[in-house]
Tab-separated table of C-alpha atoms in Angstrom:
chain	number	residue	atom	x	y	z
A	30	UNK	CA	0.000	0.000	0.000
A	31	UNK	CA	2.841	2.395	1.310
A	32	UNK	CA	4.663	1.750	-2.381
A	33	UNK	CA	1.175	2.707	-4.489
A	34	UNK	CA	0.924	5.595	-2.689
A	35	UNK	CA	4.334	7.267	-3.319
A	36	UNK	CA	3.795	5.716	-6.759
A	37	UNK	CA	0.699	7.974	-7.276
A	38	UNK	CA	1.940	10.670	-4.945
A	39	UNK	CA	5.473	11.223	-7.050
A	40	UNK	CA	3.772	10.876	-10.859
A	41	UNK	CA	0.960	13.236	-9.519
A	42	UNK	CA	3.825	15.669	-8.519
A	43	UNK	CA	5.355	15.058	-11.904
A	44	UNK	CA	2.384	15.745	-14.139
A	45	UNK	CA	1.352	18.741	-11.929
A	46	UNK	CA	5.300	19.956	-12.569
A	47	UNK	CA	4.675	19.460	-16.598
A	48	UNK	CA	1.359	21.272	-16.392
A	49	UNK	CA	2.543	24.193	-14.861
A	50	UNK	CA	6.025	24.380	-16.755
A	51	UNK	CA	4.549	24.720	-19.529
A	52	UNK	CA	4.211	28.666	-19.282
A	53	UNK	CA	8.149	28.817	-19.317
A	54	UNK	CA	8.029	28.554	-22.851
A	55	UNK	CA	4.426	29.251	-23.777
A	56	UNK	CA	5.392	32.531	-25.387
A	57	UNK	CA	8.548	31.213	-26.950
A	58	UNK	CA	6.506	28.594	-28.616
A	59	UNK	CA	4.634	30.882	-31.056
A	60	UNK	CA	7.441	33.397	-31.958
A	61	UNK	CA	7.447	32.639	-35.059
A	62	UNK	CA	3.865	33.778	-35.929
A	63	UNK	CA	4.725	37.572	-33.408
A	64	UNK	CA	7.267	37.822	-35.156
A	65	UNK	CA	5.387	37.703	-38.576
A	66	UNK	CA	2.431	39.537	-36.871
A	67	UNK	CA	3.907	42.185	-35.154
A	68	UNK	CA	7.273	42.813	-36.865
A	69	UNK	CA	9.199	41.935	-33.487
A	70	UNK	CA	12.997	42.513	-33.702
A	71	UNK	CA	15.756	40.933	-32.303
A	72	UNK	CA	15.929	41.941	-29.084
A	73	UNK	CA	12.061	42.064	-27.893
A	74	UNK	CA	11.767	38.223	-29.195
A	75	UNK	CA	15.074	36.918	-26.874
A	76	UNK	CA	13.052	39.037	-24.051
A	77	UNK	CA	10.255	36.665	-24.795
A	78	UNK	CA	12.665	33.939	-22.902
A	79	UNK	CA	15.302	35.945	-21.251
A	80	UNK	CA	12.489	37.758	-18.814
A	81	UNK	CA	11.261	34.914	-17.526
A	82	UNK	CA	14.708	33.237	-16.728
A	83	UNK	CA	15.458	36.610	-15.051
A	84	UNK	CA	12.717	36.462	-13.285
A	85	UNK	CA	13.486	33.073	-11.998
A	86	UNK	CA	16.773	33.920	-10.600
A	87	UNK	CA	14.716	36.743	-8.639
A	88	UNK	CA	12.337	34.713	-7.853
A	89	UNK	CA	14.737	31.992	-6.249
A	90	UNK	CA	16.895	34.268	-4.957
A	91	UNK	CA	14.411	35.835	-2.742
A	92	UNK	CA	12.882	32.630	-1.504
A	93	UNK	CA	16.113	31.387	-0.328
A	94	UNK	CA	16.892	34.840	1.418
A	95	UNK	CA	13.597	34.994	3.224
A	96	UNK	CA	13.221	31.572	3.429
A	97	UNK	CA	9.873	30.896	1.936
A	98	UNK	CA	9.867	27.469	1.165
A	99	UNK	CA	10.293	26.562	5.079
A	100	UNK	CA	7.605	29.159	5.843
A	101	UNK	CA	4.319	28.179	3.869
A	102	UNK	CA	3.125	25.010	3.173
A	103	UNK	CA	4.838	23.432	0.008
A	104	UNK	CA	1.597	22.412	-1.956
A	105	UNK	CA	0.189	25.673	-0.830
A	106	UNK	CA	2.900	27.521	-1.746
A	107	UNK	CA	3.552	25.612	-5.424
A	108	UNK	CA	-0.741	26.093	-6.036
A	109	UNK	CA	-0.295	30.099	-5.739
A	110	UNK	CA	2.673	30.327	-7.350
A	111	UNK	CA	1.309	28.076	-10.339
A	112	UNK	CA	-1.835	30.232	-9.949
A	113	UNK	CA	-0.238	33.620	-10.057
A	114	UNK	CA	2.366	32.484	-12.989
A	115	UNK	CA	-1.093	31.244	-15.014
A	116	UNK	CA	-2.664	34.594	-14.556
A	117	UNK	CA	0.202	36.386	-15.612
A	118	UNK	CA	0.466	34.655	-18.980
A	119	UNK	CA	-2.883	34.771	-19.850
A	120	UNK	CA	-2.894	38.728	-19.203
A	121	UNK	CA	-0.607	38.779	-22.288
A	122	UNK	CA	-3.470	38.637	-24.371
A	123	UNK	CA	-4.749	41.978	-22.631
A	124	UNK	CA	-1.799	44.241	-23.585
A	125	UNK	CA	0.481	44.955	-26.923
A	126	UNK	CA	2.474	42.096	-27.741
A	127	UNK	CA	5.171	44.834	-29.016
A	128	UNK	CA	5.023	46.888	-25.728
A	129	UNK	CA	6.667	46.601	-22.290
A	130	UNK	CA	3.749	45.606	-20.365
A	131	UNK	CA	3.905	42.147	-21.842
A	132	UNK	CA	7.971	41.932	-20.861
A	133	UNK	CA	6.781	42.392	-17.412
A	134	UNK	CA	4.284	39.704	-16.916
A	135	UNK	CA	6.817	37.345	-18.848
A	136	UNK	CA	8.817	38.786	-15.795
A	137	UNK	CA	6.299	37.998	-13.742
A	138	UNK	CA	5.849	34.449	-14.691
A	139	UNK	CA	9.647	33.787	-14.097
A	140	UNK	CA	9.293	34.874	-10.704
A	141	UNK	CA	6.815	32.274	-9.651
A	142	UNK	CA	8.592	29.539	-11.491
A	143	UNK	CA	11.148	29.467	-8.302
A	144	UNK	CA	7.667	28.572	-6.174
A	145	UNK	CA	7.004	25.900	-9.009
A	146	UNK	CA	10.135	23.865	-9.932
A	147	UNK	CA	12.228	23.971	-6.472
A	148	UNK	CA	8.758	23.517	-4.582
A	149	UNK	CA	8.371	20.468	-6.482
A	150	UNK	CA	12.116	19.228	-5.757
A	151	UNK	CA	10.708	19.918	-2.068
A	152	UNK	CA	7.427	17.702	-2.034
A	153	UNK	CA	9.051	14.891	-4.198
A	154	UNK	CA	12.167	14.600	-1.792
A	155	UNK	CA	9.326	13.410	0.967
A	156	UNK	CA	9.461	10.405	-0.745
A	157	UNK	CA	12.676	9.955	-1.480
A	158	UNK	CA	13.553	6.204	0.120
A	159	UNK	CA	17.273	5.715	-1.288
A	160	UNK	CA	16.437	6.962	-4.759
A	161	UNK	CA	16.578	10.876	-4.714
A	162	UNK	CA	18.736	10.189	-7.808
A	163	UNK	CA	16.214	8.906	-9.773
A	164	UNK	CA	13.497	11.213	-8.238
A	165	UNK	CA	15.585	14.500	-9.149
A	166	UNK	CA	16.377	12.999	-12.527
A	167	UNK	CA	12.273	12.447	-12.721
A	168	UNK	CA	11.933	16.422	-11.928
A	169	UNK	CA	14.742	17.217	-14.303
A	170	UNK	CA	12.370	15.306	-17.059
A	171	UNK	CA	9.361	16.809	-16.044
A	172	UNK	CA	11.005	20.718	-16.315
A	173	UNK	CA	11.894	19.565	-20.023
A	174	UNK	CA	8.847	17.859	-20.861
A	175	UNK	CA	6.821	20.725	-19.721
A	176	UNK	CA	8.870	23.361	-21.391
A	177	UNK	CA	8.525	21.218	-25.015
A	178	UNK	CA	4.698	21.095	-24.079
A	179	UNK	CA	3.703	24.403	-25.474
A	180	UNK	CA	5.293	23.442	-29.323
A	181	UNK	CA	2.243	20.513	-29.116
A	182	UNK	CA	-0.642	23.028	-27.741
A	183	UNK	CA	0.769	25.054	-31.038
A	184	UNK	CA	-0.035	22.445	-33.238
A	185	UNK	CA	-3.069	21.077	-31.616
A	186	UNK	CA	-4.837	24.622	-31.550
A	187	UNK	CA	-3.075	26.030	-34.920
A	188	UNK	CA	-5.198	28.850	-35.810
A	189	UNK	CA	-4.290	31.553	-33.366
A	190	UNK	CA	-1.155	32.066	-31.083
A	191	UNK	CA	-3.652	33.418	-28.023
A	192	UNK	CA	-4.884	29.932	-27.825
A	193	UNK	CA	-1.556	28.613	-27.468
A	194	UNK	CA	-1.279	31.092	-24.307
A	195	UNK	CA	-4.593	30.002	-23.402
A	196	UNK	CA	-4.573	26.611	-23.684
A	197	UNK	CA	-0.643	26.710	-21.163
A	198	UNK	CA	-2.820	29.274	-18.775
A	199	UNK	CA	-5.271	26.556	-18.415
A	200	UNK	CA	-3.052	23.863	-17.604
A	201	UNK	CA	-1.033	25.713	-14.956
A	202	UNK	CA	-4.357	26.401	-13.476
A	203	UNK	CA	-5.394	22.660	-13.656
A	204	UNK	CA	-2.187	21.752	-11.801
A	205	UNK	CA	-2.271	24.746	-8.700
A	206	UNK	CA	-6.320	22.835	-7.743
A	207	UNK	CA	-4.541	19.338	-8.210
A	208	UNK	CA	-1.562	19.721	-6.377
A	209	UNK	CA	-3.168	20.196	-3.332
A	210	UNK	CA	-4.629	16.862	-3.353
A	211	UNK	CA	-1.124	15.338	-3.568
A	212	UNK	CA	0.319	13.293	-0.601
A	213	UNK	CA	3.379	14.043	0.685
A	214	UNK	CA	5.634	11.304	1.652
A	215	UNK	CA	6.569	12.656	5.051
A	216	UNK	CA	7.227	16.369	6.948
A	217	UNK	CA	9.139	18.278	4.187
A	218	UNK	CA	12.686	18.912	5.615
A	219	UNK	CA	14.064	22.301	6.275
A	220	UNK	CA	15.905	24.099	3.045
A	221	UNK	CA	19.051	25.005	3.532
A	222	UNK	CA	19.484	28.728	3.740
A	223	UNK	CA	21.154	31.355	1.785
A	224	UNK	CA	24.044	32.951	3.640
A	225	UNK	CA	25.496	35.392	1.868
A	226	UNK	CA	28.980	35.305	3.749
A	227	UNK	CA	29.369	31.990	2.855
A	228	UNK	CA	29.791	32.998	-0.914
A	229	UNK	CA	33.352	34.005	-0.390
A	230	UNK	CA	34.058	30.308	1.368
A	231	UNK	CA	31.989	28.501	-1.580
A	232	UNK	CA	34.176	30.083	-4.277
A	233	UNK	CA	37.405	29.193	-2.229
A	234	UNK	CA	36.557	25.339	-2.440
A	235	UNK	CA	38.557	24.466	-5.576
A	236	UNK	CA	36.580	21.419	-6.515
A	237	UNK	CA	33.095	22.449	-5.919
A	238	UNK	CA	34.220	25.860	-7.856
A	239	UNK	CA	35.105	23.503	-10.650
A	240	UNK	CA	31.647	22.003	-10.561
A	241	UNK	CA	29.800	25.378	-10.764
A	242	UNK	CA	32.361	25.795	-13.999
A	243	UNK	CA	30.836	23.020	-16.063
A	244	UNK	CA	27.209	24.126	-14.844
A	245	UNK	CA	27.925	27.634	-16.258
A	246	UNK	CA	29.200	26.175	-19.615
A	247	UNK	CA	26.070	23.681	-19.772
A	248	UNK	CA	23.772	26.898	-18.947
A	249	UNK	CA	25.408	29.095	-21.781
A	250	UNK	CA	23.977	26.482	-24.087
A	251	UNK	CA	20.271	25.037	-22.556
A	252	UNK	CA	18.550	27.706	-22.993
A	253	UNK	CA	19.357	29.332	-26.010
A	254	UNK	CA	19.241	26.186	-27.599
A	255	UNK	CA	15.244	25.800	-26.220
A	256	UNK	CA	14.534	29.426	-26.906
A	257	UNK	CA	15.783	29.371	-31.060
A	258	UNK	CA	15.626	25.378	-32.004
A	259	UNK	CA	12.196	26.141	-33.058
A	260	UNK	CA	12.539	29.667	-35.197
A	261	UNK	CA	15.722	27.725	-36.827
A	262	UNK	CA	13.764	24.934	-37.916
A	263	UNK	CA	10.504	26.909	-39.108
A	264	UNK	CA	13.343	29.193	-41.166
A	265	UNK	CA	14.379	25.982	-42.698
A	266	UNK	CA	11.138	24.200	-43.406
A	267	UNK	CA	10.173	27.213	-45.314
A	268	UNK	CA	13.022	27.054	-47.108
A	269	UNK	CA	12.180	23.965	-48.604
A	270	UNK	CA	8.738	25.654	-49.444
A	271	UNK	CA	6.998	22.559	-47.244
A	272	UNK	CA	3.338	23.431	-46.811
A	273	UNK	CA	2.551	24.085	-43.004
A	274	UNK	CA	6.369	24.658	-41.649
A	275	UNK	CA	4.638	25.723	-38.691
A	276	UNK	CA	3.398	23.166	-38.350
A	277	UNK	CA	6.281	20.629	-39.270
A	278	UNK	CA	8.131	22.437	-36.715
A	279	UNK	CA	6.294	22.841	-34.122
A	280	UNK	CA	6.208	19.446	-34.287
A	281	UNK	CA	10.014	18.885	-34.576
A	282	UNK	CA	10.682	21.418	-31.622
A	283	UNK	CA	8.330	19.032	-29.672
A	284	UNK	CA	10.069	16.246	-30.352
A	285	UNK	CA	13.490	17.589	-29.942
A	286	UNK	CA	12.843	19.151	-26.171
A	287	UNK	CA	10.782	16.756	-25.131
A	288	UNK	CA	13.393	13.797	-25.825
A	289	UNK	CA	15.723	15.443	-23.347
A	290	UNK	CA	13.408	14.178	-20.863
A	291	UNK	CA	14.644	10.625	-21.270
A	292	UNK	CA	18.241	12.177	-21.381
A	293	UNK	CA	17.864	13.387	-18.405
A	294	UNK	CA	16.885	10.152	-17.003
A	295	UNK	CA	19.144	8.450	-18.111
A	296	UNK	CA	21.905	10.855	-17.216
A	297	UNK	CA	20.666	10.175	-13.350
A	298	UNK	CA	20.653	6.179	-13.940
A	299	UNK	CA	23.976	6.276	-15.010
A	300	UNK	CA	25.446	8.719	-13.478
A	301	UNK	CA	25.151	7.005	-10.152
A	302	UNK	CA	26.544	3.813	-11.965
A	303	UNK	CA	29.340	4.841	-13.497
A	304	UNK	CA	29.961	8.498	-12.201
A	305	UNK	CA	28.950	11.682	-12.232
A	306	UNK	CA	31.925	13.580	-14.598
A	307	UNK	CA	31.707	10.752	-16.961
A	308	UNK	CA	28.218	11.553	-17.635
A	309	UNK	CA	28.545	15.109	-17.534
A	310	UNK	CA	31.703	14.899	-19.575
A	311	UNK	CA	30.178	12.364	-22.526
A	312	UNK	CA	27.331	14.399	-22.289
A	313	UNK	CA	28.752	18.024	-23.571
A	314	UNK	CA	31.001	16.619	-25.968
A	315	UNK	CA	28.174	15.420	-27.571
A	316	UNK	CA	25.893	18.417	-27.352
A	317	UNK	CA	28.832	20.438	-28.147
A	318	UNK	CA	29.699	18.633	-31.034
A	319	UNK	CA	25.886	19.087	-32.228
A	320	UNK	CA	25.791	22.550	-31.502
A	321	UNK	CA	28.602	22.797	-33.565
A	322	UNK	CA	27.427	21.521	-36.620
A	323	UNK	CA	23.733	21.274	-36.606
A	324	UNK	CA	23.583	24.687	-38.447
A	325	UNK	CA	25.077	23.305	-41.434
A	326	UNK	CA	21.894	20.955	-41.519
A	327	UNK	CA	19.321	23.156	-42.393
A	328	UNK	CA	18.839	22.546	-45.973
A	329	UNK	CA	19.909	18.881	-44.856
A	330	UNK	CA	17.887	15.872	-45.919
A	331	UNK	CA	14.785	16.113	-43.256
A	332	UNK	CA	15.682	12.652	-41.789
A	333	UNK	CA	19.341	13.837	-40.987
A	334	UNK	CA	18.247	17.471	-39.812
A	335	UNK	CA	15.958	15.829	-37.431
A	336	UNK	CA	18.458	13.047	-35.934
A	337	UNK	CA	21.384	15.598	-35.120
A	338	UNK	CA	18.908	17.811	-33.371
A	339	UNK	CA	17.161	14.360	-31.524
A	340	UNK	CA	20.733	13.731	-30.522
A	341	UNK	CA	21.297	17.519	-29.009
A	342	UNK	CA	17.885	17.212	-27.680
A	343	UNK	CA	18.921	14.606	-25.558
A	344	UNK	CA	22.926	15.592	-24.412
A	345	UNK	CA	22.111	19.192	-24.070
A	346	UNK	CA	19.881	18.058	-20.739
A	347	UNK	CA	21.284	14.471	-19.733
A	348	UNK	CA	24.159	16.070	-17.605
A	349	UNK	CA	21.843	19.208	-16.019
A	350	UNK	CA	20.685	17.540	-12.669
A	351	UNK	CA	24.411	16.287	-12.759
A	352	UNK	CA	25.889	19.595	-11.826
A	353	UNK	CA	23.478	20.390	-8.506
A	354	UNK	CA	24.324	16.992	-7.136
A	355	UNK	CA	28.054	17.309	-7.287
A	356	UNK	CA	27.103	20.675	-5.404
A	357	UNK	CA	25.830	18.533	-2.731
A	358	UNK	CA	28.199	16.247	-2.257
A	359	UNK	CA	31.228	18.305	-2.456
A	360	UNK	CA	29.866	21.343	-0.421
A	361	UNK	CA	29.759	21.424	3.232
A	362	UNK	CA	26.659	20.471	4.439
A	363	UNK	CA	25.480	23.774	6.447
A	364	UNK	CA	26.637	25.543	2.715
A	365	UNK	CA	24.735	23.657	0.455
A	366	UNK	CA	21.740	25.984	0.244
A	367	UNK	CA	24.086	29.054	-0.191
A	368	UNK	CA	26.301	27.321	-3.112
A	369	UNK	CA	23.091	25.998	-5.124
A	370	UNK	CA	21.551	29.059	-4.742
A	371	UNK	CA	24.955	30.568	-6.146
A	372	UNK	CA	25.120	28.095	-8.876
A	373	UNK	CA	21.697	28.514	-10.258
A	374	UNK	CA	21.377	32.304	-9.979
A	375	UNK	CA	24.915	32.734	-11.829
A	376	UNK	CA	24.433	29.518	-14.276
A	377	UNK	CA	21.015	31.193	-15.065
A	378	UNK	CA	22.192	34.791	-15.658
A	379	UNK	CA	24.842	33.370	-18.174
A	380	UNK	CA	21.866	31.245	-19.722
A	381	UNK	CA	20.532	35.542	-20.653
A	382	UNK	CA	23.896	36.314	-22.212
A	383	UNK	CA	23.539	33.651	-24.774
A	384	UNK	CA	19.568	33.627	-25.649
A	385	UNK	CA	20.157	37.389	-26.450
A	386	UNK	CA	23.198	36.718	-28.374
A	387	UNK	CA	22.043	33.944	-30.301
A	388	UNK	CA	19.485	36.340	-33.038
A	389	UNK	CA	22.416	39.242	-33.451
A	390	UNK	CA	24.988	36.441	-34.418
A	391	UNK	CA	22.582	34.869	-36.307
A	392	UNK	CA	22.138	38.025	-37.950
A	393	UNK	CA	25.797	38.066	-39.051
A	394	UNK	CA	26.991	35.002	-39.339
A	395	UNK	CA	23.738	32.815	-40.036
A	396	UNK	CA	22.414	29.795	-38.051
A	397	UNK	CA	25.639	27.687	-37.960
A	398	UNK	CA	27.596	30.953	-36.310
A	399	UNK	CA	24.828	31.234	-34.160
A	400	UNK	CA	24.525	27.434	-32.478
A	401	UNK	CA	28.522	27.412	-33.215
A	402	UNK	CA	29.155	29.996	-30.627
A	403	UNK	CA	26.322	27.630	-28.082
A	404	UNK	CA	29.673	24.989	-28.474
A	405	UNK	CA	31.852	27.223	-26.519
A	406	UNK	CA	29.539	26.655	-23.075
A	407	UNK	CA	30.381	22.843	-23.315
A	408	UNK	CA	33.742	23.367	-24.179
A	409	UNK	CA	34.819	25.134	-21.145
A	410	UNK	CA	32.411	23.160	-19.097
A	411	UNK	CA	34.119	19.412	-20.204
A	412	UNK	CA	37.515	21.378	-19.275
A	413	UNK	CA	36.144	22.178	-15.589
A	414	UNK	CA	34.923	18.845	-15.504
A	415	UNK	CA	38.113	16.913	-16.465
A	416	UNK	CA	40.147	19.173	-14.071
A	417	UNK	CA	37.599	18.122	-11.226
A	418	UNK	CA	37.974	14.620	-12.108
A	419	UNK	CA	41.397	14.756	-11.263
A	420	UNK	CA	41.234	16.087	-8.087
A	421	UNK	CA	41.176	13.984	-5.030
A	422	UNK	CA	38.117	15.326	-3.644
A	423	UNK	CA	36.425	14.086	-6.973
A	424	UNK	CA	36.292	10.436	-4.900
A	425	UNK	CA	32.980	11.938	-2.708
A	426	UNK	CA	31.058	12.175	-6.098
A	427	UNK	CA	28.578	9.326	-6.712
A	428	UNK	CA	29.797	7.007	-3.819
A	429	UNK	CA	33.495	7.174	-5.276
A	430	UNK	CA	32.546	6.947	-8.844
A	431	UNK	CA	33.727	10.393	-9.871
């Protein structure tokens, strides 16, 4: 009875996690039809993705400063933040696409993601029996499934963007009355809190420095790959004068993000099998060598187009849950909340540097320049890794496994 009931308990905390994760990218999903509607440039279509990532790293920020997650009730505090984020999106439909106003509800949104995905992390670890590797990796999955979600509503409701807004909206709202019915495994544990005079002792600690290194370089590429996959591939199925490339890759973009949550699962199977920096290593020079080359595919046969981006799909988020748990082994334990904090707000504000930077390269240099440049992220961050390998403190990653 006791293993049906975290069996129900976890996958409702899953789907509730897709549901609402779904506004990250709700926005981002329909770009290309703004941008052909409303003549958006460069810069206001990377705020479309950038705003709400800043507004995450607020959003967490704060939380872990004032301690939030310890203060209200976790299912509580995920159904108003899922609530609020919902609200927010839909209220895009009330203002100029092209104006500021919409910016700041994007904003907005990003905020009450750190109430949403950490929350989750929270309520899930209640049941964690000896498998919080598996469970994080099942979170991980759920954050990617949920943010490829919105390229299906775009599909399945093709004949205006605002449903596509309405249609994420809805299922955020879905998930905030659901998650309240959801068991929790046990009294969630206290979060470790930010202390920010610890940041100067975090950065000190050579190894778990060199940890936060190949986070940053796997940051500098997520994102910006999730924010443009999909305006790459619609520029290319146009190309090819295919009827419905909106369709086609909407579709594709789907696929492609929504793979990554089996990457991820896999990267948390074997990662605790055969090591953490062998994942995380075989994992970026893979999506490195994708992002390297994949924009030399778009007038590519479709079959081989699709398969290099399936394959970047999945390394580009098999190593992410990677990085946090070598945090947590290799930080002291009364610093751990301080350095993950540290490591998401930084890894995330790098993540804004390269979805901006991604259109004006692309401008100049084309597709391939653009995703070329994503290759430097995972470059740097196998280098940190490797170096972190070799250290002796590597031995408290994975139970000795490095």
């Amino acid at each position: 009875m006791a293993r049906t009931g975290k069996s129900f308990a976890v996958s409702m905390i899953t789907v509730c996690q897709l549901m609402a994760l779904a506004l990250w990218f709700s926005a981002t999903a329909v770009l290309p039809q703004l941008r052909a509607e409303f003549d958006l440039g460069a810069v206001q279509s990377s705020l479309f993705t950038s705003s709400v990532v800043l507004g995450f790293v607020l959003g967490t920020v704060t939380s872990a400063v004032f301690g939030l997650a310890d203060r209200i009730e976790p299912r509580r505090f995920w159904a108003v933040s899922a609530i609020i984020a919902a609200t927010a999106n839909i209220l895009i439909l009330t203002v100029p696409v092209d104006g500021v106003l919409v910016i700041v509800l994007r904003l907005v949104t990003g905020v009450c993601m750190a109430g949403i995905y950490p929350i989750g992390m929270k309520m899930v670890a209640t049941w964690a029996r000896g498998d919080t590797g598996f469970l994080v990796g099942l979170l991980v999955g759920a954050l990617t499934m949920g943010s490829a979600l919105p390229h299906l509503f775009s599909v399945a409701v093709p004949l205006d963007w605002r449903l596509v807004i309405v249609a994420a909206s809805v299922s955020a709202y879905v998930a905030g009355i659901a998650v309240l019915f959801v068991q929790l495994g046990g009294t969630p544990g206290k979060s470790p809190r930010f202390d920010p005079r610890m940041v100067g002792q975090i950065w000190a600690n050579k190894p778990l420095r060199h940890a936060c290194y190949g986070y940053f370089g796997h940051m500098w590429e997520l994102y910006a790959m999730w924010g443009w996959i999909g305006l790459f591939l619609y520029g290319s199925f146009s190309d090819r004068l295919i009827e419905n490339p909106g369709v086609w890759s909407a579709l594709s973009t789907f696929a492609i993000v929504g793979v990554g949550a089996f990457g991820s699962l896999a990267g948390g199977y074997f990662a605790d099998r055969i090591g953490r920096t062998t994942v995380t290593i075989a994992a970026m020079i893979v999506s490195g060598a994708c992002a390297l080359v994949v924009g030399t595919f778009g007038s590519a046969p479709f079959a081989i187009l699709l398969a290099v981006c399936i394959i970047w799909g999945i390394s580009v988020v098999a190593d992410s849950a990677q990085f946090s748990s070598c945090v947590i082994e290799l930080a002291d334990p009364h610093q751990v909340g301080t350095a993950l904090t540290l490591q998401n707000a930084i890894g995330f504000l790098i993540a804004l540097v390269s979805i901006h930077l991604v259109p004006v390269v692309a401008d100049h240099f084309g597709w391939w320049g653009a995703f070329a440049m994503l290759s430097i992220g995972p470059v740097l961050g196998t280098i940190a890794m490797v170096r972190l390998r070799q250290m002796p403190e590597a031995i408290r990653l994975a139970g000795g496994k490095r």
